[in-house]
PDB file of C-alpha atoms in Angstrom:
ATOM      1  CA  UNK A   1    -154.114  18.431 -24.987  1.00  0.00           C
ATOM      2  CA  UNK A   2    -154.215  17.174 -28.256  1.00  0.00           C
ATOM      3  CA  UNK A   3    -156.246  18.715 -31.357  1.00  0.00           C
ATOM      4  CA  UNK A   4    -156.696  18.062 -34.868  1.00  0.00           C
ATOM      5  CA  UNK A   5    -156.934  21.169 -36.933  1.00  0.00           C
ATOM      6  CA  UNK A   6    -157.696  21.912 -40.294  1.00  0.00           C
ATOM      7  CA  UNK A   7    -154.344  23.339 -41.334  1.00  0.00           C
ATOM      8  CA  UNK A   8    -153.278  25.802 -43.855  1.00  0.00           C
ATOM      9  CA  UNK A   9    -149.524  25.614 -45.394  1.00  0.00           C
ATOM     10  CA  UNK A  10    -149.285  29.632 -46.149  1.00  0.00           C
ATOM     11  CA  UNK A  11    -145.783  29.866 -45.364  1.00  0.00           C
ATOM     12  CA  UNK A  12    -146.268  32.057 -42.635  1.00  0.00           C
ATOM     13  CA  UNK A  13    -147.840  31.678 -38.813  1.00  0.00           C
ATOM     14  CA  UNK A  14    -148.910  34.802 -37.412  1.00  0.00           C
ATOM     15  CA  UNK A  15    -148.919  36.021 -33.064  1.00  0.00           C
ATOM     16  CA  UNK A  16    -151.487  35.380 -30.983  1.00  0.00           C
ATOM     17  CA  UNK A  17    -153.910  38.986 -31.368  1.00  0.00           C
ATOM     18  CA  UNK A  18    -152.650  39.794 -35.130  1.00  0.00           C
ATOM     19  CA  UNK A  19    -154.846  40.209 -37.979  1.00  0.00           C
ATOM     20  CA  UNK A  20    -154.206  39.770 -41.188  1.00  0.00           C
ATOM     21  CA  UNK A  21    -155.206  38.600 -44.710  1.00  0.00           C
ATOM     22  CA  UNK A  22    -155.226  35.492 -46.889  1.00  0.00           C
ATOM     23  CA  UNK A  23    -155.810  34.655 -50.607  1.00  0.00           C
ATOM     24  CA  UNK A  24    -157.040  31.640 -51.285  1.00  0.00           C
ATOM     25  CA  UNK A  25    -157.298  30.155 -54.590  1.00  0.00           C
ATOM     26  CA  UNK A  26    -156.181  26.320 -54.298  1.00  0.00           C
ATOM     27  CA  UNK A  27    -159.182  24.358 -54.652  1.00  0.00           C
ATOM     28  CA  UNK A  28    -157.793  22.139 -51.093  1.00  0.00           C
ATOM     29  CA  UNK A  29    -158.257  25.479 -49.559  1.00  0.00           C
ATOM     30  CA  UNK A  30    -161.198  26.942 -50.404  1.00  0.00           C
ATOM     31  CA  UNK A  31    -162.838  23.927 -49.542  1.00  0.00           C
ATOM     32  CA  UNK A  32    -161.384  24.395 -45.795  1.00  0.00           C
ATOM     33  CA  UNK A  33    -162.252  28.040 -45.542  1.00  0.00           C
ATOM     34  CA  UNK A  34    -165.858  27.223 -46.674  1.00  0.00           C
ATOM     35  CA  UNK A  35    -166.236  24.185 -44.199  1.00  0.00           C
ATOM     36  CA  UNK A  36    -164.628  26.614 -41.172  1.00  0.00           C
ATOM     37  CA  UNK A  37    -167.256  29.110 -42.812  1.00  0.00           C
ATOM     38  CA  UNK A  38    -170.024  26.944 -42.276  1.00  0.00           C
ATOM     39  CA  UNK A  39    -169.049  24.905 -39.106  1.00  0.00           C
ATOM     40  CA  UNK A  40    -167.812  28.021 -37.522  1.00  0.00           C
ATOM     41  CA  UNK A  41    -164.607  26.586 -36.637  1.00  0.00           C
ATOM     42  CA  UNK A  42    -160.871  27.467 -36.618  1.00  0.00           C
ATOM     43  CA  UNK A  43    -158.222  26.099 -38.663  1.00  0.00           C
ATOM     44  CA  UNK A  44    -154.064  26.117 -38.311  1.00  0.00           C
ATOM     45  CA  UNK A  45    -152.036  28.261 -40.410  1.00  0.00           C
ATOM     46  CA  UNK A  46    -148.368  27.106 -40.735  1.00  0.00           C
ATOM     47  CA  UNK A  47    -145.249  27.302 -42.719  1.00  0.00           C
ATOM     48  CA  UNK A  48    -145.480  23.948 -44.883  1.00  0.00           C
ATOM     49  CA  UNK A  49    -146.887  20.681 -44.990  1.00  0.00           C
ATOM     50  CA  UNK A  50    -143.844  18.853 -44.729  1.00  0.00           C
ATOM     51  CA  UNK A  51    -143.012  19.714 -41.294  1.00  0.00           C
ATOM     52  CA  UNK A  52    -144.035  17.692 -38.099  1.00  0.00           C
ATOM     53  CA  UNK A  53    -142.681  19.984 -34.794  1.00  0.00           C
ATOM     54  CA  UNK A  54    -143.350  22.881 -36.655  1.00  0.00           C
ATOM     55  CA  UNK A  55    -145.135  25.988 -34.433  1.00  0.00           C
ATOM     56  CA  UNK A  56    -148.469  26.928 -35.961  1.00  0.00           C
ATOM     57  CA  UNK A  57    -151.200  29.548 -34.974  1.00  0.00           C
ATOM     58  CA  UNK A  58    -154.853  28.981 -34.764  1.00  0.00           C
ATOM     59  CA  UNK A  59    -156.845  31.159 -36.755  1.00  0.00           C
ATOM     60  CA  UNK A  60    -160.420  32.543 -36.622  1.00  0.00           C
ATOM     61  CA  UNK A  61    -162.163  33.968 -39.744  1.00  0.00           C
ATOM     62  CA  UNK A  62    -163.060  37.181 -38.850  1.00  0.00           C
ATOM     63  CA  UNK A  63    -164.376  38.317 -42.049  1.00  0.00           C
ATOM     64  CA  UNK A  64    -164.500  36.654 -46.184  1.00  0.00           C
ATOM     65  CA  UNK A  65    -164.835  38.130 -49.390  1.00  0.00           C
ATOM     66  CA  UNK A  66    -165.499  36.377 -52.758  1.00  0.00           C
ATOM     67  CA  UNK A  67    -162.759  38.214 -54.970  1.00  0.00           C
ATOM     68  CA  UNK A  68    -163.673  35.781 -58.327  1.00  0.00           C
ATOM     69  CA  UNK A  69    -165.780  32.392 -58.536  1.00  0.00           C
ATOM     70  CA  UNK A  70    -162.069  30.477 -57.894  1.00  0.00           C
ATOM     71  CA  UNK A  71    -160.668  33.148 -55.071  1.00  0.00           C
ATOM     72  CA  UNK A  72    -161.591  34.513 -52.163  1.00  0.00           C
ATOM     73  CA  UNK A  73    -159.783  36.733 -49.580  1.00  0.00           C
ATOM     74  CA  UNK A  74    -159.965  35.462 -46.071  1.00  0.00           C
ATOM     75  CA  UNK A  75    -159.401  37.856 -42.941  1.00  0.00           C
ATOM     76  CA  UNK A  76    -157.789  36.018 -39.861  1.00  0.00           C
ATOM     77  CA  UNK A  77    -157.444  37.001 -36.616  1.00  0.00           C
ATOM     78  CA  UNK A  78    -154.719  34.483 -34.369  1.00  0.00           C
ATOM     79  CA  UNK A  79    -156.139  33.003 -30.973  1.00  0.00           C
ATOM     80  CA  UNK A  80    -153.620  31.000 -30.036  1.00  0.00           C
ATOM     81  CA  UNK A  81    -149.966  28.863 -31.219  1.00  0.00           C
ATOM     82  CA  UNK A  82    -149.761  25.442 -31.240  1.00  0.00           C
ATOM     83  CA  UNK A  83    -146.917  22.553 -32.055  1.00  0.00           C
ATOM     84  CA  UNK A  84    -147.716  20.104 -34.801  1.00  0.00           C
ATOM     85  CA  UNK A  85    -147.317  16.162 -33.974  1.00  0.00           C
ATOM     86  CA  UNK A  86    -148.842  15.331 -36.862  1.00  0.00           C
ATOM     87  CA  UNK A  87    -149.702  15.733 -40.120  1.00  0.00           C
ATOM     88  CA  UNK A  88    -152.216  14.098 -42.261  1.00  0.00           C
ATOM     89  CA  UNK A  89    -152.346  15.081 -46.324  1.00  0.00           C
ATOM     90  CA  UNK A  90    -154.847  12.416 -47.054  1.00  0.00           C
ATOM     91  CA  UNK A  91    -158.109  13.976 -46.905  1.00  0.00           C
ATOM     92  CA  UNK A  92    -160.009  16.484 -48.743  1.00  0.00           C
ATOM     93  CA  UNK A  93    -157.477  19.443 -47.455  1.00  0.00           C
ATOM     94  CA  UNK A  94    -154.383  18.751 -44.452  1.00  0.00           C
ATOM     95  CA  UNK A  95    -155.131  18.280 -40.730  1.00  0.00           C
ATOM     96  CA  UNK A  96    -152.790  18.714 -38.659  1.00  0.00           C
ATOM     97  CA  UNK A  97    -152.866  17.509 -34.919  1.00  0.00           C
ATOM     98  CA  UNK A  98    -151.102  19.579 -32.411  1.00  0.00           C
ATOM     99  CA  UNK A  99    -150.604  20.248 -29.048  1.00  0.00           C
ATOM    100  CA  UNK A 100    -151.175  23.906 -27.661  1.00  0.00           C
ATOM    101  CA  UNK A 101    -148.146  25.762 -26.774  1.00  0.00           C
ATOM    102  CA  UNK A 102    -147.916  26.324 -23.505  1.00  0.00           C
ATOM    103  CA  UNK A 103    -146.670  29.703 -21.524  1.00  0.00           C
ATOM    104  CA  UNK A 104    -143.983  29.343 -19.039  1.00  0.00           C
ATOM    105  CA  UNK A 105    -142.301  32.008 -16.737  1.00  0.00           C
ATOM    106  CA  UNK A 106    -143.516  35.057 -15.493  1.00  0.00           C
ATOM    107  CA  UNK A 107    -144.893  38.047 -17.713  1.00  0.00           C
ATOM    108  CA  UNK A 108    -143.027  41.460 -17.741  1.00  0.00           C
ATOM    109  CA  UNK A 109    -144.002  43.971 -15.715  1.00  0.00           C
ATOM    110  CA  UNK A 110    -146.493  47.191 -16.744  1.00  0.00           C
ATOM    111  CA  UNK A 111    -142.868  49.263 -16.328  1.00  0.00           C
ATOM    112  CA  UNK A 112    -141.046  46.842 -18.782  1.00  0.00           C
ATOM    113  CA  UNK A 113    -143.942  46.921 -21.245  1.00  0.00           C
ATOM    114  CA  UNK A 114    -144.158  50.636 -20.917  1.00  0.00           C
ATOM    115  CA  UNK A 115    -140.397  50.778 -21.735  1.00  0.00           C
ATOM    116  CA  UNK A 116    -140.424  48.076 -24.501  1.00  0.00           C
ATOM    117  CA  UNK A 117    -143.754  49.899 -26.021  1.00  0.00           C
ATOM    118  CA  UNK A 118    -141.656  53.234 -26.356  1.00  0.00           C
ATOM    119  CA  UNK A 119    -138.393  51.667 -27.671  1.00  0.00           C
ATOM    120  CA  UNK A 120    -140.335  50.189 -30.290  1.00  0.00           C
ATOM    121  CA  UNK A 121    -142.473  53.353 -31.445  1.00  0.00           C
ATOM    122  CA  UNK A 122    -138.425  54.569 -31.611  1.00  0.00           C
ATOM    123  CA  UNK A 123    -137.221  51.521 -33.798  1.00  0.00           C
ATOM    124  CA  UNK A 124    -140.300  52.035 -36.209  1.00  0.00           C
ATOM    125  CA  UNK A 125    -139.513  55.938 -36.261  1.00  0.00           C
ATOM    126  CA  UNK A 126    -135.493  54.850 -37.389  1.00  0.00           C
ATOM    127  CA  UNK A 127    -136.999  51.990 -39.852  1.00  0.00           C
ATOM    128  CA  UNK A 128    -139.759  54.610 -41.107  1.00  0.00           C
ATOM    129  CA  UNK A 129    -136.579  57.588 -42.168  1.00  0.00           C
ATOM    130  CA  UNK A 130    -134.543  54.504 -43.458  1.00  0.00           C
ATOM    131  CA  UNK A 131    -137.261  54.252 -45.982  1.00  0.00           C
ATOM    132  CA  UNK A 132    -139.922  51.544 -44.818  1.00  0.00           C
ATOM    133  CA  UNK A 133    -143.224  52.039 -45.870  1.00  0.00           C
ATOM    134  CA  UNK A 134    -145.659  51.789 -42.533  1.00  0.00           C
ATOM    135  CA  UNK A 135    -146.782  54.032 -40.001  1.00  0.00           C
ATOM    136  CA  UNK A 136    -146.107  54.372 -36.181  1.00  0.00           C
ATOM    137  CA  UNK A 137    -149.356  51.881 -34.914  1.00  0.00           C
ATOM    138  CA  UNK A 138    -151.481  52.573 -31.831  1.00  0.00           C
ATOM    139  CA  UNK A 139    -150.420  50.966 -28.842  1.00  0.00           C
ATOM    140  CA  UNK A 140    -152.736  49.327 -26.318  1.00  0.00           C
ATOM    141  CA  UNK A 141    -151.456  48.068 -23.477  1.00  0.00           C
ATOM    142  CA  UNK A 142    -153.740  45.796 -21.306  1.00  0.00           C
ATOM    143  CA  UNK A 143    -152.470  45.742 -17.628  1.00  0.00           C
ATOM    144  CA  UNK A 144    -154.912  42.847 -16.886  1.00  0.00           C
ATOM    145  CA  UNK A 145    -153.038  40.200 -19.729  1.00  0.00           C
ATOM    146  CA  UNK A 146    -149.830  41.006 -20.117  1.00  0.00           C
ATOM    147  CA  UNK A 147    -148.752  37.890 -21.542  1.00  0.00           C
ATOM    148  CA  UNK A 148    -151.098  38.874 -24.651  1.00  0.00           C
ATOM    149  CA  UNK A 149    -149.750  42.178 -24.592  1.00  0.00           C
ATOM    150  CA  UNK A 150    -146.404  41.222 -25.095  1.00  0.00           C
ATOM    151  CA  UNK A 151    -147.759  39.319 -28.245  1.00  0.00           C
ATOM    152  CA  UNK A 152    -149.201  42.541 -29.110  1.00  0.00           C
ATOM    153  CA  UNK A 153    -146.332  44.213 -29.323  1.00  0.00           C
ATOM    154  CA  UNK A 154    -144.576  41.676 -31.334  1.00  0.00           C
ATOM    155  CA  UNK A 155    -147.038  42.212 -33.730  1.00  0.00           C
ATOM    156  CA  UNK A 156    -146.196  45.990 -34.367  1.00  0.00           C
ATOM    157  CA  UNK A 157    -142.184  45.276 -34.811  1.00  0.00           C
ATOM    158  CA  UNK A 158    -141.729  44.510 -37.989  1.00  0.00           C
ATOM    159  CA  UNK A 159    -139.109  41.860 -38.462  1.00  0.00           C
ATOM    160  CA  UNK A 160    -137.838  38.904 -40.925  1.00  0.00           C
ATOM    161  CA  UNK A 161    -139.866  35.693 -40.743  1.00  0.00           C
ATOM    162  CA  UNK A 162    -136.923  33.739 -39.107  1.00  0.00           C
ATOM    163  CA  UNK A 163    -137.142  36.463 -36.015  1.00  0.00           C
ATOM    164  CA  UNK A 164    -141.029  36.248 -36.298  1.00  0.00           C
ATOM    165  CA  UNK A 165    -140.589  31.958 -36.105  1.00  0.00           C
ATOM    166  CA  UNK A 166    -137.855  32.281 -33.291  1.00  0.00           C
ATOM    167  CA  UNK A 167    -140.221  34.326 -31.029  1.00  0.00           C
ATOM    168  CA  UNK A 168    -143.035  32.593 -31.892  1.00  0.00           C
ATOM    169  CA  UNK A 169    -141.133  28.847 -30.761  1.00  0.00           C
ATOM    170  CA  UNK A 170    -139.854  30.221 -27.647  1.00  0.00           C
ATOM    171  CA  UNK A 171    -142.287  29.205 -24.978  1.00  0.00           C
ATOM    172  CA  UNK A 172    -140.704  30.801 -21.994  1.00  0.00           C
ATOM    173  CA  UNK A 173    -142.351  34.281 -21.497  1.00  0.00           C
ATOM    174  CA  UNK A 174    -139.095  35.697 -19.961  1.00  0.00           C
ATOM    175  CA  UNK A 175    -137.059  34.254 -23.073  1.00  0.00           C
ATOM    176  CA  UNK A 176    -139.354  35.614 -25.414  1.00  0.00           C
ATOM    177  CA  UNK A 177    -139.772  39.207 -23.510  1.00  0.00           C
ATOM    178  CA  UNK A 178    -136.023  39.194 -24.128  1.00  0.00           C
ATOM    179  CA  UNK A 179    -135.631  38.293 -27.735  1.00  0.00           C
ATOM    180  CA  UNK A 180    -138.005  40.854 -28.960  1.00  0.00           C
ATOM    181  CA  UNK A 181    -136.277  43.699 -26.338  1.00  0.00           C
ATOM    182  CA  UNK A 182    -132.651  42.767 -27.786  1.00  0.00           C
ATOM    183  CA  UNK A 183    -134.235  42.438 -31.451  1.00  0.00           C
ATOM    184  CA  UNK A 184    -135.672  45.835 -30.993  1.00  0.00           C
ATOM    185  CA  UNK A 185    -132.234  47.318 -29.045  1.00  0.00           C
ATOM    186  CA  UNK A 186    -129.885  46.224 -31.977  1.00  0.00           C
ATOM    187  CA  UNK A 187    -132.252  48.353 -34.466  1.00  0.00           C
ATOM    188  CA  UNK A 188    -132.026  51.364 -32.030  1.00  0.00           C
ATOM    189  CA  UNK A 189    -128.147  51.019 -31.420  1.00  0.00           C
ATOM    190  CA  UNK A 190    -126.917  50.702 -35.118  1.00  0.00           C
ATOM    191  CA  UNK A 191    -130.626  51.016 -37.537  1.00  0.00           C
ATOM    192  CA  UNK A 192    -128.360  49.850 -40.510  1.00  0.00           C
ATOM    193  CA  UNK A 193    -127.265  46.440 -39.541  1.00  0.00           C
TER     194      UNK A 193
END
């Protein structure tokens, strides 16, 4: 199904389940935030405006600040990934009109979550004595969605954006499951590639 979005060219698109902050200081988008403010509404946030095919994720405002009369700082939390067909820089701020991306394939199992949850609390502990700055996150595991909690735990990896835009285009659950287990296998097998 087809929806038109406001949409947000941040240079970034986020997993479904992760949280995370935005300034915003251009006048196009503090007029969006305020209208998604008022209307209650979500809005796209993507890597550019340039790009139609692009994957973007839905975002819902989760909490605002004003920071100055010209910026505010926006907290999102991403419901969902979509692929744009469309993009329209002719109004007031972009819309973009996409279609939702849709799951295909089967989910990996509690074991394989288990396994991939505990290889990546390793691959943080190797990244955290090479010198990143982060700590080990909680893990929660929800037997009931997997499918989400594999997003979840591509939110706790950290990785470059073009590993964070390769999972996030793959649409095949089993595909993806194994992108993020081989990502996270190379960083246990040699930490200093």
């Amino acid at each position: 199904m087809i929806v038109e979005f406001p949409f947000f060219g941040a240079g970034i698109n986020y997993f479904p389940t992760e949280i995370s902050a935005l300034r915003v200081f251009e006048p196009r988008y503090l007029l969006l935030i305020g209208d998604c403010i008022n209307n209650k509404s979500t809005f796209c946030v993507g890597k550019n405006l340039e790009t139609v095919g692009q994957i973007v994720s839905e975002v819902k405002i989760i909490e605002h600040q004003d920071i100055s009369n010209a910026e505010q700082l926006v907290v999102v939390e991403s419901v969902g990934i979509y692929k744009v067909i469309d993009l329209d820089l002719t109004k007031e701020y972009p819309l973009c009109k996409s279609d939702e991306l849709i799951n295909v394939g089967l989910p990996p199992s509690e074991e394989e979550l288990m396994d991939l949850q505990t290889d990546i609390k390793k691959a943080i502990s190797i990244l955290i004595e090479q010198g990143i700055d982060m700590q080990i996150p909680d893990f929660e595991i929800d037997i009931e969605n997997r499918i989400l909690s594999l997003w979840n735990l591509c939110t706790k990896m950290p990785m470059s954006l073009e590993m964070r835009n390769e999972i996030l285009s793959i649409n095949s659950i089993d595909d993806r499951y194994d992108v993020l287990n081989n990502y996270v296998q190379r960083i246990l097998k040699d930490p200093f590639k």
